[in-house]
Coordinates of C-alpha atoms and ligand atoms in Angstrom, one line a residue:
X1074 CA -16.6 177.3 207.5
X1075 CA -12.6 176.6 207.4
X1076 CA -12.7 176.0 211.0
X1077 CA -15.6 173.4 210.5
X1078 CA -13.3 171.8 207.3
X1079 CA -10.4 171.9 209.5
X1080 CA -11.7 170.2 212.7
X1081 CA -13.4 167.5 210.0
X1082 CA -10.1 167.0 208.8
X1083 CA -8.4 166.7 212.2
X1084 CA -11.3 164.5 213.2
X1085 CA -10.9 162.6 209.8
X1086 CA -7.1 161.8 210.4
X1087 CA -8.0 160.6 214.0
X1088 CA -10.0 158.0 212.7
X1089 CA -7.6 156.7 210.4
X1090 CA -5.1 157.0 212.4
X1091 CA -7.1 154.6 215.0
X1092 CA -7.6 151.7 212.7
X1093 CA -4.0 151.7 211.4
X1094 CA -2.3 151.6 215.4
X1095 CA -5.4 149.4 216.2
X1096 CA -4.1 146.7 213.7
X1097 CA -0.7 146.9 214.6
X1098 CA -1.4 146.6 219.0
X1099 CA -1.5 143.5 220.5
X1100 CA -3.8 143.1 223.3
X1101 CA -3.4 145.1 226.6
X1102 CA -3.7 142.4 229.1
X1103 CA -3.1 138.8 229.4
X1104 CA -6.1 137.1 228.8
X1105 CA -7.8 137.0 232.3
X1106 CA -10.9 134.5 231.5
X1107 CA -8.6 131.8 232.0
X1108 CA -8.9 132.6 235.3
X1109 CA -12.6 130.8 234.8
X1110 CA -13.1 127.5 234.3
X1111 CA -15.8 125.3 234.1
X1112 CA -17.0 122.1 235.0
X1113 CA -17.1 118.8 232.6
X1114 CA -20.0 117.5 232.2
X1115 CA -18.7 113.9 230.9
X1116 CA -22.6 112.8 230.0
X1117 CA -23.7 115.8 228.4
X1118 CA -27.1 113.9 227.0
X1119 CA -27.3 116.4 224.5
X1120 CA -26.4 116.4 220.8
X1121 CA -24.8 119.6 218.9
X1122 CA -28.1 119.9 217.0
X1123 CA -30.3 120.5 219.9
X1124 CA -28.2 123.6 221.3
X1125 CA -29.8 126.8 221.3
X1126 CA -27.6 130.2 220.8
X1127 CA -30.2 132.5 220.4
X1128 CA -30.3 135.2 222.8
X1129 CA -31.8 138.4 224.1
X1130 CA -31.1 141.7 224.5
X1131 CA -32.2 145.4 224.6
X1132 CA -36.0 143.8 224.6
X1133 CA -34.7 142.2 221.0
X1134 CA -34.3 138.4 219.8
X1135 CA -30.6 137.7 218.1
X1136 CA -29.6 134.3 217.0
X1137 CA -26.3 134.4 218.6
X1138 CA -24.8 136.3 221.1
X1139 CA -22.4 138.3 219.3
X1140 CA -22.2 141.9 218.1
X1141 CA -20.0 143.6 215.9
X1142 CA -18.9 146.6 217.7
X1143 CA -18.2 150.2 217.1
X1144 CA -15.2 150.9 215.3
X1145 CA -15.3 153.5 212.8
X1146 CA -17.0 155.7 210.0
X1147 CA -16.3 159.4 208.7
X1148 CA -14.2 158.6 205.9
X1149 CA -13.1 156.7 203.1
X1150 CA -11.0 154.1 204.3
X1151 CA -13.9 153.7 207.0
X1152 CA -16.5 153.4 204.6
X1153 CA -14.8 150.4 203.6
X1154 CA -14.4 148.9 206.5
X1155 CA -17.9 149.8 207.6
X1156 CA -19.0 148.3 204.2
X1157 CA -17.8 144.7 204.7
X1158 CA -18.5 144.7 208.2
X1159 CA -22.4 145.1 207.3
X1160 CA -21.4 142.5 204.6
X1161 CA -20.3 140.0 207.5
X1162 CA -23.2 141.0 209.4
X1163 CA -25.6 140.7 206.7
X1164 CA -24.0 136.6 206.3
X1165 CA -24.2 135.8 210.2
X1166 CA -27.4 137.7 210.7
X1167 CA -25.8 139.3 213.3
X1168 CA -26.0 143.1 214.8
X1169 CA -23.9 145.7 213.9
X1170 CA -22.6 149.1 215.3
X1171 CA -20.9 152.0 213.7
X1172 CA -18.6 154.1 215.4
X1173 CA -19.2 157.3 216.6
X1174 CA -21.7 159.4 214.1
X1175 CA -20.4 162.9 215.1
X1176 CA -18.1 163.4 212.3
X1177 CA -21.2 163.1 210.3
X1178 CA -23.8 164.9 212.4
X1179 CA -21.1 167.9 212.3
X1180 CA -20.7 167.8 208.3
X1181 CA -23.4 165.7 206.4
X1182 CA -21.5 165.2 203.5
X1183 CA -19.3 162.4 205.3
X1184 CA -23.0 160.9 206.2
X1185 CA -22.6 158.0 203.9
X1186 CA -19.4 156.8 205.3
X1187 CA -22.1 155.5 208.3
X1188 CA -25.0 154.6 206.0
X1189 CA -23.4 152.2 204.2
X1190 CA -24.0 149.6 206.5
X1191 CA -28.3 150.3 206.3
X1192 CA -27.6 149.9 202.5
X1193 CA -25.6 146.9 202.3
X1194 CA -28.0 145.6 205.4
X1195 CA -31.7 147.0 205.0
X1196 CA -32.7 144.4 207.7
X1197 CA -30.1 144.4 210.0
X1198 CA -29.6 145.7 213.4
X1199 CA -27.7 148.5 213.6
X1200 CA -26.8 150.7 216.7
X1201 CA -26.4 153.8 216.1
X1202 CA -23.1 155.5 218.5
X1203 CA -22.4 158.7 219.8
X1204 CA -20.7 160.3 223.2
X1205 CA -22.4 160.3 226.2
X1206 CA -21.6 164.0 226.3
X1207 CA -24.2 164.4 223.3
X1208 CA -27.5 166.4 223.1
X1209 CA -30.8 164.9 222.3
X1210 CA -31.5 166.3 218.9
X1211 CA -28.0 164.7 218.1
X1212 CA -28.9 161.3 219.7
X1213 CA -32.2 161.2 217.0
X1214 CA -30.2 162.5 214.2
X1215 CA -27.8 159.2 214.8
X1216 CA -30.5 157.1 215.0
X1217 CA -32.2 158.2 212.4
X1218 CA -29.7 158.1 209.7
X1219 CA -29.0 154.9 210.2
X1220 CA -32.6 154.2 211.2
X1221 CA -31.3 152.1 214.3
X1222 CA -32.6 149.9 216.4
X1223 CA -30.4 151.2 219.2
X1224 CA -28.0 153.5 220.2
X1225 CA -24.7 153.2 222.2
X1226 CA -23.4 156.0 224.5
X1227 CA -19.7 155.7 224.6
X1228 CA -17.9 156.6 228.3
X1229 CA -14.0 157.2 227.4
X1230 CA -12.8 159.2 229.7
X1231 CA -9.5 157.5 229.7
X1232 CA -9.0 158.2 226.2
X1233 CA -10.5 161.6 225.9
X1234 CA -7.5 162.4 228.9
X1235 CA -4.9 160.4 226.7
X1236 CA -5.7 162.7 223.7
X1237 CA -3.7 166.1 223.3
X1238 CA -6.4 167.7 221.7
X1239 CA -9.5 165.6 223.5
X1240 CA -12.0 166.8 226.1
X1241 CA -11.2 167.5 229.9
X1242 CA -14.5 167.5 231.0
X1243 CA -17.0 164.9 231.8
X1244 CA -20.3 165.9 233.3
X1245 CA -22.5 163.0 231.5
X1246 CA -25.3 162.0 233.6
X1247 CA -27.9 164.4 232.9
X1248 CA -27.1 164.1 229.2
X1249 CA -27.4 160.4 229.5
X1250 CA -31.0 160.5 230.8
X1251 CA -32.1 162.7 228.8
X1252 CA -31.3 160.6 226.0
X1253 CA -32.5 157.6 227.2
X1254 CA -35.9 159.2 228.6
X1255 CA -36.3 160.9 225.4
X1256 CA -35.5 159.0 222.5
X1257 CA -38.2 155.5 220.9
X1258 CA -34.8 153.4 220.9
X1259 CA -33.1 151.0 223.5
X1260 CA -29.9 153.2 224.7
X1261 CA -26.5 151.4 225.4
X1262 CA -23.9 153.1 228.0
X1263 CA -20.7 151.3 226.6
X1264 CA -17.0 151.6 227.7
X1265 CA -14.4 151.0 225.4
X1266 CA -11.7 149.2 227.3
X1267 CA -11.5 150.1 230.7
X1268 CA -14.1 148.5 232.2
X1269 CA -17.0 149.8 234.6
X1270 CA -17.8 148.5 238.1
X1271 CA -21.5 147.5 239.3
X1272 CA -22.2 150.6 240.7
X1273 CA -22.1 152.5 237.3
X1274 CA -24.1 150.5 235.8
X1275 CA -26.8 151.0 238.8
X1276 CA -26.1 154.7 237.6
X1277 CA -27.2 154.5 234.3
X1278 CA -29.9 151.9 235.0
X1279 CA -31.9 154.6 236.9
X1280 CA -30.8 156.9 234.1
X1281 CA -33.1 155.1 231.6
X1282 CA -30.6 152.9 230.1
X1283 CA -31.7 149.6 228.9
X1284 CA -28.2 148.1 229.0
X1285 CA -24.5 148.5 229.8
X1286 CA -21.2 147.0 227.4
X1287 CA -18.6 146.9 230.6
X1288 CA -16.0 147.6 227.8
X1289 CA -13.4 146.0 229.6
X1290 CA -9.1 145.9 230.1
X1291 CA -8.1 143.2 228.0
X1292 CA -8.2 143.6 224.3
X1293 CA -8.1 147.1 222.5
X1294 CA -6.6 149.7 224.7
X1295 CA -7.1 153.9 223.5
X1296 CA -5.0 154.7 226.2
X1297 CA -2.1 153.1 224.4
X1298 CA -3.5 154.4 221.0
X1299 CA -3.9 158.2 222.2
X1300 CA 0.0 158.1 223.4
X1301 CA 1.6 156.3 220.2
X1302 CA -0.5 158.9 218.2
X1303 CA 1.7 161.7 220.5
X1304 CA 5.2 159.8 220.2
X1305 CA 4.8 159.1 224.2
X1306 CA 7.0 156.0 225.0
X1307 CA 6.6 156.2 228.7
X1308 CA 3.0 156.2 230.6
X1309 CA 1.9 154.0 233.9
X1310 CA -1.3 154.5 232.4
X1311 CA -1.5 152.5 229.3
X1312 CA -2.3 150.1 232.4
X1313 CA -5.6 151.5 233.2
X1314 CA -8.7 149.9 233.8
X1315 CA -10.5 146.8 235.3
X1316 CA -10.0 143.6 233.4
X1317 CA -13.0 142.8 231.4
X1318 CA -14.4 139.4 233.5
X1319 CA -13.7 141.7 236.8
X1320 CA -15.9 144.1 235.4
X1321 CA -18.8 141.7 234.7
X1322 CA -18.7 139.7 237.8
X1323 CA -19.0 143.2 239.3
X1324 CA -21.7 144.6 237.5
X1325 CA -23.6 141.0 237.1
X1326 CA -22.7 140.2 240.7
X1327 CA -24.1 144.1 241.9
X1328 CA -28.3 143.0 241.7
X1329 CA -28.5 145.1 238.6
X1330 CA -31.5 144.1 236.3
X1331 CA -30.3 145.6 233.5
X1332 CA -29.2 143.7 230.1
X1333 CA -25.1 143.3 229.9
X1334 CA -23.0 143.0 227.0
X1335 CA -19.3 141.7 227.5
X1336 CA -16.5 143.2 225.2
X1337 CA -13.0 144.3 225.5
X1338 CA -10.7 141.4 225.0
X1339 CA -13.4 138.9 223.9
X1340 CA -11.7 136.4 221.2
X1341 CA -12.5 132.8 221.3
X1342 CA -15.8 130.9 221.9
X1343 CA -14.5 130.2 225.2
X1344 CA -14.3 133.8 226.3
X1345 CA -17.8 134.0 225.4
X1346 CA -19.2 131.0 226.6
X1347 CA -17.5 132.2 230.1
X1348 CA -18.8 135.5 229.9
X1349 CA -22.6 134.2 228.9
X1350 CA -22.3 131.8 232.0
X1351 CA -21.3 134.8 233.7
X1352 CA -24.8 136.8 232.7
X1353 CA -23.8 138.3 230.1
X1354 CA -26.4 138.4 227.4
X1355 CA -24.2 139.5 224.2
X1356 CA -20.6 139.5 223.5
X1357 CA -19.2 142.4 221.3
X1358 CA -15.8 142.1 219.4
X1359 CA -14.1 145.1 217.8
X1360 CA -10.8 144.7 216.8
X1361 CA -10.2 140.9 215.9
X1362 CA -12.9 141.6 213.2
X1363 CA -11.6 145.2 212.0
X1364 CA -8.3 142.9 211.3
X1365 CA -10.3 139.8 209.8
X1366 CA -12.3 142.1 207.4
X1367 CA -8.9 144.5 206.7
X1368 CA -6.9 141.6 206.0
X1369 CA -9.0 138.9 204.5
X1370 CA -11.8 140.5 203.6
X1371 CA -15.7 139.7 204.3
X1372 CA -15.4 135.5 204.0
X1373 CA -12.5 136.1 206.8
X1374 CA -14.7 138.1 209.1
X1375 CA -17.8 135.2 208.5
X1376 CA -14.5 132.5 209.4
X1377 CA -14.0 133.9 212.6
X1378 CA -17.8 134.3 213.6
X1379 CA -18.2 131.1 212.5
X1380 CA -15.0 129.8 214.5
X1381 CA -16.2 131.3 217.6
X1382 CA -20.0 130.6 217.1
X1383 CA -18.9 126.7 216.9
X1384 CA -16.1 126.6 219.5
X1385 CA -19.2 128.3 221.9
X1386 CA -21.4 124.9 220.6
X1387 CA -19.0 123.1 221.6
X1388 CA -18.2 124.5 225.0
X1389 CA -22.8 124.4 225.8
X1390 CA -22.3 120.3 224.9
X1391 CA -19.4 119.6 227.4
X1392 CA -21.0 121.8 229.8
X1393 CA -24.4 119.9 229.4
X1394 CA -26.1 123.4 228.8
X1395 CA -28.6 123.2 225.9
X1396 CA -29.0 127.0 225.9
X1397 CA -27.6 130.0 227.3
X1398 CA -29.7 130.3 230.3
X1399 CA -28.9 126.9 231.1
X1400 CA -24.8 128.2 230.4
X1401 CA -25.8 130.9 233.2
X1402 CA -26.6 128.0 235.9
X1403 CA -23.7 126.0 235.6
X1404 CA -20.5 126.4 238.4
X1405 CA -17.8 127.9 237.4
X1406 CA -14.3 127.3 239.2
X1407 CA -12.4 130.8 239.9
X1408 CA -8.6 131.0 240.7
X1409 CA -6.8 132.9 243.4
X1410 CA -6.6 136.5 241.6
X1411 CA -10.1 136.4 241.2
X1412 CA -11.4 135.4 244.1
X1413 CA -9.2 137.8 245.6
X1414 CA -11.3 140.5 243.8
X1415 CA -14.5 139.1 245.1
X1416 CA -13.3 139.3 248.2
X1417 CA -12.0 142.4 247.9
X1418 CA -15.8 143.5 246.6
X1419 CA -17.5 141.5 249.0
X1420 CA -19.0 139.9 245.8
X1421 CA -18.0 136.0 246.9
X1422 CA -21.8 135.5 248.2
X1423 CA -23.3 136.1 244.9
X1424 CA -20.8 134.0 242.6
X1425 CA -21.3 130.7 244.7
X1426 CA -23.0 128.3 242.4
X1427 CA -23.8 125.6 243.9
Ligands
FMN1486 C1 -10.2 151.4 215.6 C2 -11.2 151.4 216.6 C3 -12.1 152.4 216.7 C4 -13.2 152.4 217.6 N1 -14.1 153.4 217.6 C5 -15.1 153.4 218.5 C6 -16.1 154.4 218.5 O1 -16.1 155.3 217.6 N2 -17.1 154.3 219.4 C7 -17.1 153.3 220.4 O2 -18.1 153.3 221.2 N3 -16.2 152.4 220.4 C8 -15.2 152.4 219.5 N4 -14.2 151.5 219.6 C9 -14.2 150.5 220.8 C10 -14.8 149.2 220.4 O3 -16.1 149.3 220.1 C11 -14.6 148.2 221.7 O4 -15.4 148.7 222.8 C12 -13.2 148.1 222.1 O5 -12.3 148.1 221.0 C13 -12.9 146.8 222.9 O6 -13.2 145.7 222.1 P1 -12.1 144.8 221.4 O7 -11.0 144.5 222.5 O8 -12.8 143.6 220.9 O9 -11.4 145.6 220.3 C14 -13.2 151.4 218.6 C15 -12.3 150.4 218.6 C16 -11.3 150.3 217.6 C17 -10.3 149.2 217.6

């Protein structure tokens, strides 16, 4: 019993301590989707009211391709959080996920630090999140607490090595399909911000997984997070990780049919509309919205959905692309670093447009 108090508490001050470095990192890499460009289209015949952001994915309808992603839960200061992010869900109509549910599966009473966000939201999406190292009575008890439509599988190896007191062992796969073969929910295997490659996401695919969120390099980095929390000043490996448009021209450029989200990194409409045209099918954000929310509250958070959801408008008119799978025929213009990696990947066949 005080070992099960203690390992909360540990657990508890872990996730606090995330939030609080989160907000005061910048990003971990330049921002590489300006390494895409598109084409103008200077007669767009279309007019702002026609375009179409609705999307799909995990066999569900959204009406725009953003998600808030996982960040946090398990104790008070993440009960707020979690609170006005289903409040800034709940205003967009957009889908939601909490961070990872062990915390609670481990000691119920922390339970409502999750739920919150089916209370403020009874409609909503939700996804439900948990390690990919978890068993599949766990996997239902996530989902059903929040009563989720989905759940995401988080792969952080990277960070798990980064922390002093975090796993060393990652033998996920068979864990992974059970889940996916065994639970009524679409199942999400979802870096968070070091990027997968195409053949991963082949992995999982034949694991049962209904989707992949390449959780790219670019934006929050745990690697960094794990080694401030241990007074490190010096590590080559706050570096790790493939950049997140690498990682979906990889996976989207692999001939994998499974749905993609893009995150890690994305923070404008234009980093969207480039990762959409890319095949993406929903964009998550994390931490410009933990700051939105902490800073200026829920009406902040709806600003910078809104923000992005218009600057994305506006990138579909001058592109001439009414709606996103329009977005996904256009050209797109590369520079020299990433074609290099196409090269590299032999990938340059399947990101010719003509
Ligand atoms: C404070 C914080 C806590 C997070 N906790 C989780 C988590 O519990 N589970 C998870 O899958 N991802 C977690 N993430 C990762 C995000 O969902 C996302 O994959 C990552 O931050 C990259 O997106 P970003 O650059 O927009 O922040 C967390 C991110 C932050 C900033």
């Amino acid at each position: 019993m005080n070992q099960t108090i203690t390992n909360r508490n540990v657990r508890q001050q872990r996730k606090d301590q995330h939030l609080e470095i989160a907000l005061s990192q910048s990003d971990s890499a330049a921002n590489l989707f300006k390494g895409i460009r598109f084409y103008p289209e200077a007669i767009p015949e279309l007019s702002q009211r026609e375009i179409d952001l609705s999307t799909k994915f995990c066999g569900m309808k959204f009406r725009a391709p953003i998600l808030i992603n996982a960040l946090t839960g398990g104790t008070r200061r993440g009960l707020a959080v979690n609170a006005r992010l289903a409040e800034v869900a709940k205003r967009t109509g957009l889908p939601l996920a909490v961070g990872s549910q062990k915390v609670a599966l481990d000691c119920p009473e922390v339970a409502p630090t999750f739920t919150i966000v089916r209370h403020v939201f009874p409609d909503g999406v939700i996804f439900a999140n948990l390690s990919a190292a978890s068993s599949v009575e766990d996997a239902r008890r996530a989902v059903a607490m929040l009563r989720a439509q989905g759940l995401q599988l988080h792969l952080n190896a990277a960070q798990e090595l980064a922390m002093a007191e975090g796993d060393r062992s990652f033998i996920w796969r068979d864990c992974i399909a059970a889940i996916a073969q065994n639970i009524s929910v679409p199942v999400i295997a979802k870096e968070v911000g070091c990027g997968m490659t195409g053949s991963t996401a082949k992995q999982v695919h034949k694991l049962g997984v209904a989707a992949v969120d390449v959780g790219g390099f670019g934006g929050t980095n745990f690697v960094a997070i794990e080694h401030f929390r241990r007074n490190f000043t010096k590590s080559s490996l706050i570096d790790w990780g493939l950049p997140t448009p690498l990682s979906l021209l990889d996976v989207l450029g692999s001939n994998t049919n499974i749905d993609v989200c893009a995150s890690g990194g994305i923070r404008s409409g234009l980093d969207i509309a480039k990762a959409l045209a890319l095949g993406a099918k929903m964009c998550g954000i994390a931490q410009p919205l933990l700051r939105e929310v902490t800073f200026g509250g829920v009406q902040a958070g709806v600003d910078y959905i809104h923000h992005c959801l218009a600057e994305l408008k506006t990138v579909m008119i001058l592109t001439g692309a009414r709606d996103i799978s329009s977005l996904q025929q256009k050209p797109l213009i590369f520079d020299s670093e990433i074609w290099a990696y196409l090269q590299q990947r032999q990938l340059t066949k399947a990101w010719i447009r003509k």
